[in-house]
PDB file of C-alpha atoms and ligand atoms in Angstrom:
ATOM      1  CA  UNK Y   3     -19.550  23.556  11.655  1.00 74.00           C
ATOM      2  CA  UNK Y   4     -15.924  22.813  11.046  1.00 92.00           C
ATOM      3  CA  UNK Y   5     -12.875  22.285  13.209  1.00 97.00           C
ATOM      4  CA  UNK Y   6     -11.337  25.571  12.064  1.00 98.00           C
ATOM      5  CA  UNK Y   7     -12.630  28.841  10.609  1.00 97.00           C
ATOM      6  CA  UNK Y   8     -12.421  29.700   6.922  1.00 97.00           C
ATOM      7  CA  UNK Y   9      -9.939  32.479   7.800  1.00 97.00           C
ATOM      8  CA  UNK Y  10      -7.693  29.994   9.549  1.00 97.00           C
ATOM      9  CA  UNK Y  11      -7.766  27.555   6.652  1.00 97.00           C
ATOM     10  CA  UNK Y  12      -7.110  30.379   4.178  1.00 97.00           C
ATOM     11  CA  UNK Y  13      -4.075  31.516   6.118  1.00 97.00           C
ATOM     12  CA  UNK Y  14      -2.584  27.998   6.201  1.00 98.00           C
ATOM     13  CA  UNK Y  15      -3.399  27.274   2.577  1.00 97.00           C
ATOM     14  CA  UNK Y  16      -1.912  30.612   1.434  1.00 96.00           C
ATOM     15  CA  UNK Y  17       1.328  29.731   3.207  1.00 96.00           C
ATOM     16  CA  UNK Y  18       1.331  26.269   1.625  1.00 96.00           C
ATOM     17  CA  UNK Y  19       0.728  27.743  -1.832  1.00 95.00           C
ATOM     18  CA  UNK Y  20       3.443  30.377  -1.463  1.00 94.00           C
ATOM     19  CA  UNK Y  21       6.258  28.479   0.265  1.00 93.00           C
ATOM     20  CA  UNK Y  22       5.335  24.911  -0.793  1.00 93.00           C
ATOM     21  CA  UNK Y  23       5.021  23.972   2.864  1.00 97.00           C
ATOM     22  CA  UNK Y  24       3.433  25.172   6.088  1.00 98.00           C
ATOM     23  CA  UNK Y  25       4.098  24.410   9.770  1.00 98.00           C
ATOM     24  CA  UNK Y  26       1.084  24.517  12.097  1.00 98.00           C
ATOM     25  CA  UNK Y  27       1.648  24.297  15.832  1.00 98.00           C
ATOM     26  CA  UNK Y  28      -0.993  22.961  18.247  1.00 98.00           C
ATOM     27  CA  UNK Y  29      -2.891  21.413  15.347  1.00 98.00           C
ATOM     28  CA  UNK Y  30      -5.070  18.946  17.273  1.00 98.00           C
ATOM     29  CA  UNK Y  31      -7.359  19.859  20.144  1.00 97.00           C
ATOM     30  CA  UNK Y  32      -6.245  18.508  23.515  1.00 97.00           C
ATOM     31  CA  UNK Y  33      -8.911  15.780  23.334  1.00 97.00           C
ATOM     32  CA  UNK Y  34      -7.983  14.646  19.849  1.00 98.00           C
ATOM     33  CA  UNK Y  35      -4.288  14.688  20.712  1.00 98.00           C
ATOM     34  CA  UNK Y  36      -4.735  12.494  23.759  1.00 98.00           C
ATOM     35  CA  UNK Y  37      -6.922  10.048  21.788  1.00 98.00           C
ATOM     36  CA  UNK Y  38      -4.214   9.767  19.161  1.00 98.00           C
ATOM     37  CA  UNK Y  39      -1.411   9.406  21.720  1.00 98.00           C
ATOM     38  CA  UNK Y  40      -3.377   6.654  23.483  1.00 98.00           C
ATOM     39  CA  UNK Y  41      -3.990   4.896  20.173  1.00 98.00           C
ATOM     40  CA  UNK Y  42      -0.293   5.109  19.309  1.00 98.00           C
ATOM     41  CA  UNK Y  43       0.773   3.637  22.664  1.00 97.00           C
ATOM     42  CA  UNK Y  44      -1.789   0.836  22.302  1.00 97.00           C
ATOM     43  CA  UNK Y  45      -0.645  -0.150  18.793  1.00 97.00           C
ATOM     44  CA  UNK Y  46       3.004  -0.077  19.842  1.00 96.00           C
ATOM     45  CA  UNK Y  47       2.179  -2.264  22.850  1.00 96.00           C
ATOM     46  CA  UNK Y  48       0.345  -4.721  20.587  1.00 96.00           C
ATOM     47  CA  UNK Y  49       3.422  -4.764  18.364  1.00 92.00           C
ATOM     48  CA  UNK Y  50       1.336  -3.915  15.301  1.00 92.00           C
ATOM     49  CA  UNK Y  51       4.013  -1.846  13.545  1.00 95.00           C
ATOM     50  CA  UNK Y  52       5.865  -3.199  10.539  1.00 93.00           C
ATOM     51  CA  UNK Y  53       9.182  -2.242   9.014  1.00 88.00           C
ATOM     52  CA  UNK Y  54       8.455   0.461   6.464  1.00 87.00           C
ATOM     53  CA  UNK Y  55       9.153  -0.161   2.800  1.00 78.00           C
ATOM     54  CA  UNK Y  56       9.867   1.981  -0.233  1.00 74.00           C
ATOM     55  CA  UNK Y  57       7.953   2.335  -3.462  1.00 65.00           C
ATOM     56  CA  UNK Y  58       5.174   0.185  -4.824  1.00 58.00           C
ATOM     57  CA  UNK Y  59       7.317  -2.919  -4.893  1.00 59.00           C
ATOM     58  CA  UNK Y  60       7.516  -2.596  -1.125  1.00 58.00           C
ATOM     59  CA  UNK Y  61      11.209  -3.195  -0.791  1.00 61.00           C
ATOM     60  CA  UNK Y  62      12.572  -2.818   2.715  1.00 64.00           C
ATOM     61  CA  UNK Y  63      15.752  -0.803   2.456  1.00 70.00           C
ATOM     62  CA  UNK Y  64      17.107   0.001   5.879  1.00 69.00           C
ATOM     63  CA  UNK Y  65      19.910   2.181   4.531  1.00 81.00           C
ATOM     64  CA  UNK Y  66      17.272   4.567   3.164  1.00 89.00           C
ATOM     65  CA  UNK Y  67      14.637   4.545   5.898  1.00 92.00           C
ATOM     66  CA  UNK Y  68      14.554   3.028   9.359  1.00 94.00           C
ATOM     67  CA  UNK Y  69      11.006   3.626  10.531  1.00 95.00           C
ATOM     68  CA  UNK Y  70       8.223   1.209  11.464  1.00 96.00           C
ATOM     69  CA  UNK Y  71       4.669   1.978  10.389  1.00 96.00           C
ATOM     70  CA  UNK Y  72       1.094   1.050  11.155  1.00 97.00           C
ATOM     71  CA  UNK Y  73      -1.392   1.889   8.395  1.00 96.00           C
ATOM     72  CA  UNK Y  74      -4.693   3.312   9.553  1.00 97.00           C
ATOM     73  CA  UNK Y  75      -8.071   2.135   8.352  1.00 97.00           C
ATOM     74  CA  UNK Y  76     -10.988   4.490   8.872  1.00 96.00           C
ATOM     75  CA  UNK Y  77     -13.489   1.607   9.080  1.00 96.00           C
ATOM     76  CA  UNK Y  78     -11.511  -0.402  11.597  1.00 97.00           C
ATOM     77  CA  UNK Y  79      -9.867   2.372  13.651  1.00 97.00           C
ATOM     78  CA  UNK Y  80     -13.044   3.993  14.935  1.00 97.00           C
ATOM     79  CA  UNK Y  81     -11.229   5.494  17.929  1.00 96.00           C
ATOM     80  CA  UNK Y  82      -9.761   7.951  15.417  1.00 98.00           C
ATOM     81  CA  UNK Y  83     -13.082   9.040  13.872  1.00 97.00           C
ATOM     82  CA  UNK Y  84     -12.606  12.736  14.812  1.00 97.00           C
ATOM     83  CA  UNK Y  85      -9.149  12.658  13.248  1.00 98.00           C
ATOM     84  CA  UNK Y  86     -10.532  11.272   9.976  1.00 98.00           C
ATOM     85  CA  UNK Y  87     -13.206  13.988  10.032  1.00 98.00           C
ATOM     86  CA  UNK Y  88     -10.531  16.643  10.427  1.00 98.00           C
ATOM     87  CA  UNK Y  89      -8.641  15.218   7.448  1.00 98.00           C
ATOM     88  CA  UNK Y  90     -11.860  15.236   5.409  1.00 97.00           C
ATOM     89  CA  UNK Y  91     -12.287  18.910   6.310  1.00 98.00           C
ATOM     90  CA  UNK Y  92      -8.673  19.583   5.245  1.00 98.00           C
ATOM     91  CA  UNK Y  93      -9.401  17.998   1.870  1.00 97.00           C
ATOM     92  CA  UNK Y  94     -12.555  20.095   1.402  1.00 97.00           C
ATOM     93  CA  UNK Y  95     -10.712  23.345   2.142  1.00 97.00           C
ATOM     94  CA  UNK Y  96      -7.730  22.492  -0.042  1.00 97.00           C
ATOM     95  CA  UNK Y  97     -10.050  21.621  -2.916  1.00 96.00           C
ATOM     96  CA  UNK Y  98     -11.941  24.897  -2.455  1.00 94.00           C
ATOM     97  CA  UNK Y  99      -9.034  27.297  -1.973  1.00 94.00           C
ATOM     98  CA  UNK Y 100      -6.177  25.539  -3.742  1.00 88.00           C
ATOM     99  CA  UNK Y 101      -8.173  24.195  -6.699  1.00 87.00           C
ATOM    100  CA  UNK Y 102      -6.974  20.692  -6.025  1.00 91.00           C
ATOM    101  CA  UNK Y 103      -9.027  17.595  -6.825  1.00 92.00           C
ATOM    102  CA  UNK Y 104      -8.258  15.572  -3.740  1.00 96.00           C
ATOM    103  CA  UNK Y 105     -10.559  12.642  -3.165  1.00 93.00           C
ATOM    104  CA  UNK Y 106      -8.930  10.329  -0.654  1.00 94.00           C
ATOM    105  CA  UNK Y 107      -6.162   9.978   1.902  1.00 96.00           C
ATOM    106  CA  UNK Y 108      -3.863   7.387   3.432  1.00 95.00           C
ATOM    107  CA  UNK Y 109      -2.243   7.704   6.853  1.00 97.00           C
ATOM    108  CA  UNK Y 110       0.054   5.643   9.013  1.00 97.00           C
ATOM    109  CA  UNK Y 111       1.552   5.876  12.453  1.00 98.00           C
ATOM    110  CA  UNK Y 112       5.316   5.989  12.207  1.00 98.00           C
ATOM    111  CA  UNK Y 113       7.947   5.114  14.763  1.00 98.00           C
ATOM    112  CA  UNK Y 114      11.661   5.706  14.226  1.00 98.00           C
ATOM    113  CA  UNK Y 115      13.763   3.782  16.776  1.00 97.00           C
ATOM    114  CA  UNK Y 116      16.925   5.478  18.043  1.00 98.00           C
ATOM    115  CA  UNK Y 117      19.713   5.661  15.397  1.00 97.00           C
ATOM    116  CA  UNK Y 118      17.360   5.676  12.416  1.00 97.00           C
ATOM    117  CA  UNK Y 119      16.588   8.269   9.725  1.00 97.00           C
ATOM    118  CA  UNK Y 120      14.980   8.631   6.301  1.00 96.00           C
ATOM    119  CA  UNK Y 121      17.318   9.850   3.567  1.00 95.00           C
ATOM    120  CA  UNK Y 122      16.447  12.714   1.207  1.00 96.00           C
ATOM    121  CA  UNK Y 123      13.485  11.818  -1.006  1.00 94.00           C
ATOM    122  CA  UNK Y 124      10.242  12.942  -2.643  1.00 94.00           C
ATOM    123  CA  UNK Y 125       6.882  11.447  -1.606  1.00 93.00           C
ATOM    124  CA  UNK Y 126       5.780  10.808  -5.174  1.00 86.00           C
ATOM    125  CA  UNK Y 127       7.116   7.702  -6.841  1.00 72.00           C
ATOM    126  CA  UNK Y 128       7.532   7.407 -10.565  1.00 65.00           C
ATOM    127  CA  UNK Y 129       5.178   4.420 -10.583  1.00 65.00           C
ATOM    128  CA  UNK Y 130       2.584   6.105  -8.459  1.00 68.00           C
ATOM    129  CA  UNK Y 131       1.997   9.839  -8.455  1.00 78.00           C
ATOM    130  CA  UNK Y 132      -1.365  10.437  -6.790  1.00 90.00           C
ATOM    131  CA  UNK Y 133       0.106  11.742  -3.535  1.00 93.00           C
ATOM    132  CA  UNK Y 134      -0.498  15.500  -3.711  1.00 95.00           C
ATOM    133  CA  UNK Y 135      -0.050  16.806  -0.167  1.00 97.00           C
ATOM    134  CA  UNK Y 136       2.131  15.241   2.533  1.00 98.00           C
ATOM    135  CA  UNK Y 137       0.690  15.727   5.996  1.00 98.00           C
ATOM    136  CA  UNK Y 138       2.683  14.934   9.142  1.00 98.00           C
ATOM    137  CA  UNK Y 139       1.789  15.511  12.781  1.00 98.00           C
ATOM    138  CA  UNK Y 140       4.496  14.863  15.351  1.00 98.00           C
ATOM    139  CA  UNK Y 141       3.767  13.011  18.564  1.00 98.00           C
ATOM    140  CA  UNK Y 142       6.972  13.447  20.575  1.00 98.00           C
ATOM    141  CA  UNK Y 143       6.008  14.418  24.076  1.00 95.00           C
ATOM    142  CA  UNK Y 144       9.267  15.841  25.319  1.00 94.00           C
ATOM    143  CA  UNK Y 145      11.472  16.452  22.330  1.00 98.00           C
ATOM    144  CA  UNK Y 146      14.451  18.690  23.034  1.00 98.00           C
ATOM    145  CA  UNK Y 147      17.281  19.980  20.812  1.00 95.00           C
ATOM    146  CA  UNK Y 148      19.928  17.273  20.676  1.00 97.00           C
ATOM    147  CA  UNK Y 149      17.342  14.495  20.351  1.00 98.00           C
ATOM    148  CA  UNK Y 150      17.688  14.697  16.547  1.00 98.00           C
ATOM    149  CA  UNK Y 151      15.055  13.454  14.114  1.00 98.00           C
ATOM    150  CA  UNK Y 152      14.342  16.878  12.678  1.00 98.00           C
ATOM    151  CA  UNK Y 153      12.635  17.187   9.307  1.00 98.00           C
ATOM    152  CA  UNK Y 154      14.951  18.842   6.794  1.00 98.00           C
ATOM    153  CA  UNK Y 155      13.146  20.588   3.951  1.00 98.00           C
ATOM    154  CA  UNK Y 156      15.052  21.398   0.761  1.00 97.00           C
ATOM    155  CA  UNK Y 157      14.013  24.627  -0.945  1.00 95.00           C
ATOM    156  CA  UNK Y 158      15.205  26.304  -4.134  1.00 91.00           C
ATOM    157  CA  UNK Y 159      17.146  28.801  -2.035  1.00 92.00           C
ATOM    158  CA  UNK Y 160      18.317  26.778   0.931  1.00 95.00           C
ATOM    159  CA  UNK Y 161      17.100  24.403   3.600  1.00 97.00           C
ATOM    160  CA  UNK Y 162      14.818  24.622   6.594  1.00 98.00           C
ATOM    161  CA  UNK Y 163      14.931  22.461   9.704  1.00 98.00           C
ATOM    162  CA  UNK Y 164      11.673  21.609  11.478  1.00 98.00           C
ATOM    163  CA  UNK Y 165      11.763  20.174  15.008  1.00 98.00           C
ATOM    164  CA  UNK Y 166       9.347  17.218  15.471  1.00 98.00           C
ATOM    165  CA  UNK Y 167       7.505  18.822  18.368  1.00 98.00           C
ATOM    166  CA  UNK Y 168       4.374  17.383  19.942  1.00 98.00           C
ATOM    167  CA  UNK Y 169       1.209  18.422  18.079  1.00 98.00           C
ATOM    168  CA  UNK Y 170       3.108  20.232  15.319  1.00 98.00           C
ATOM    169  CA  UNK Y 171       1.724  19.599  11.820  1.00 98.00           C
ATOM    170  CA  UNK Y 172       3.684  20.026   8.597  1.00 98.00           C
ATOM    171  CA  UNK Y 173       2.020  20.059   5.189  1.00 98.00           C
ATOM    172  CA  UNK Y 174       3.934  20.176   1.942  1.00 98.00           C
ATOM    173  CA  UNK Y 175       3.477  19.549  -1.756  1.00 96.00           C
ATOM    174  CA  UNK Y 176       4.458  15.928  -2.226  1.00 95.00           C
ATOM    175  CA  UNK Y 177       5.813  16.328  -5.756  1.00 92.00           C
ATOM    176  CA  UNK Y 178       7.807  19.506  -5.165  1.00 94.00           C
ATOM    177  CA  UNK Y 179       9.500  19.296  -1.783  1.00 96.00           C
ATOM    178  CA  UNK Y 180      12.527  17.034  -1.283  1.00 97.00           C
ATOM    179  CA  UNK Y 181      12.951  16.305   2.403  1.00 98.00           C
ATOM    180  CA  UNK Y 182      14.650  13.991   4.849  1.00 98.00           C
ATOM    181  CA  UNK Y 183      14.408  12.851   8.449  1.00 98.00           C
ATOM    182  CA  UNK Y 184      17.716  13.490  10.196  1.00 98.00           C
ATOM    183  CA  UNK Y 185      19.264  10.837  12.432  1.00 98.00           C
ATOM    184  CA  UNK Y 186      17.226  10.524  15.588  1.00 98.00           C
ATOM    185  CA  UNK Y 187      18.847   9.698  18.899  1.00 98.00           C
ATOM    186  CA  UNK Y 188      15.566   8.969  20.643  1.00 98.00           C
ATOM    187  CA  UNK Y 189      12.438   7.092  19.576  1.00 98.00           C
ATOM    188  CA  UNK Y 190      10.475   9.397  17.266  1.00 98.00           C
ATOM    189  CA  UNK Y 191       6.709   9.234  16.751  1.00 98.00           C
ATOM    190  CA  UNK Y 192       4.431  10.749  14.132  1.00 98.00           C
ATOM    191  CA  UNK Y 193       1.156  10.404  12.335  1.00 98.00           C
ATOM    192  CA  UNK Y 194       2.014  10.724   8.660  1.00 98.00           C
ATOM    193  CA  UNK Y 195      -0.117  10.662   5.575  1.00 97.00           C
ATOM    194  CA  UNK Y 196      -0.942  11.854   2.124  1.00 96.00           C
ATOM    195  CA  UNK Y 197      -3.903  13.545   0.520  1.00 96.00           C
ATOM    196  CA  UNK Y 198      -4.568  11.785  -2.742  1.00 94.00           C
ATOM    197  CA  UNK Y 199      -5.669  12.850  -6.187  1.00 91.00           C
ATOM    198  CA  UNK Y 200      -7.362   9.529  -6.884  1.00 69.00           C
ATOM    199  CA  UNK Y 201      -8.852   6.990  -4.518  1.00 61.00           C
ATOM    200  CA  UNK Y 202      -6.227   4.920  -2.800  1.00 59.00           C
ATOM    201  CA  UNK Y 203      -7.430   1.673  -4.356  1.00 53.00           C
ATOM    202  CA  UNK Y 204      -7.312   3.103  -7.870  1.00 47.00           C
ATOM    203  CA  UNK Y 205      -3.814   4.458  -7.260  1.00 42.00           C
ATOM    204  CA  UNK Y 206      -2.759   1.020  -6.118  1.00 43.00           C
ATOM    205  CA  UNK Y 207      -4.218  -0.800  -9.095  1.00 43.00           C
ATOM    206  CA  UNK Y 208      -2.881   1.629 -11.665  1.00 41.00           C
ATOM    207  CA  UNK Y 209       0.547   1.862 -10.074  1.00 36.00           C
TER     208      UNK Y 209
HETATM  209  C1  OGA F 321       7.827  10.097   5.060  1.00 56.90           C
HETATM  210  C2  OGA F 321       8.567  11.254   5.619  1.00 56.90           C
HETATM  211  C3  OGA F 321       8.920  12.853   7.392  1.00 56.90           C
HETATM  212  C4  OGA F 321       8.825  12.985   8.862  1.00 56.90           C
HETATM  213  O1  OGA F 321       7.270   9.282   5.829  1.00 56.90           O
HETATM  214  O2  OGA F 321       7.769   9.992   3.822  1.00 56.90           O
HETATM  215  O3  OGA F 321       9.282  11.877   4.885  1.00 56.90           O
HETATM  216  O4  OGA F 321       9.195  14.068   9.376  1.00 56.90           O
HETATM  217  N1  OGA F 321       8.384  11.628   6.913  1.00 56.90           N
HETATM  218  O5  OGA F 321       8.396  12.056   9.529  1.00 56.90           O
HETATM  219 MN1   MN F 322       8.632  11.668   2.893  1.00 56.90          MN
END
């Protein structure tokens, strides 16, 4: 018993394989979404977020990215157990239908304060290349055009703009899709992560 049918997974994975990215609206069930929103509010209230850094040397470069993150831990963050199970199912389906060898994941909550952005980049670093699939779910309850903070995706033949709408998931190939977060005028929330080729700890040690 999975979260989604084989047909549904196949449709998403086909789109990902063909266009290098896929947008999935209403990704979480209502229950899972409200658990995640509650968790996000709680961690923000506890002031658990840290200024995000870049690359394995963990430099903080505000001119490149302005978000604050809170890394999840599946052992500690038991309130998110269903979410971790859904990610495990995603990995199983991608391995089966996309012939990937994914074996782990890493996710963080991300908060972009007003007037921040993340300049054009790839999610694989030269020093560390085990991020295969980038996986973002937006948590902005009443985003409207003009709020900014859209995801801009660079393709061979142009660019696409994705609005960071509540419960919208975006998956893309980490090595192949340059992207950026446009200037946001309002606080911008997401759950962002990567499906990994090697276990996280190995990636870290080898990096
Ligand atoms: C990232 C990133 C995009 C987004 O965290 O690496 O590119 O839309 N995020 O939040
Ligand atoms: Mn990125």
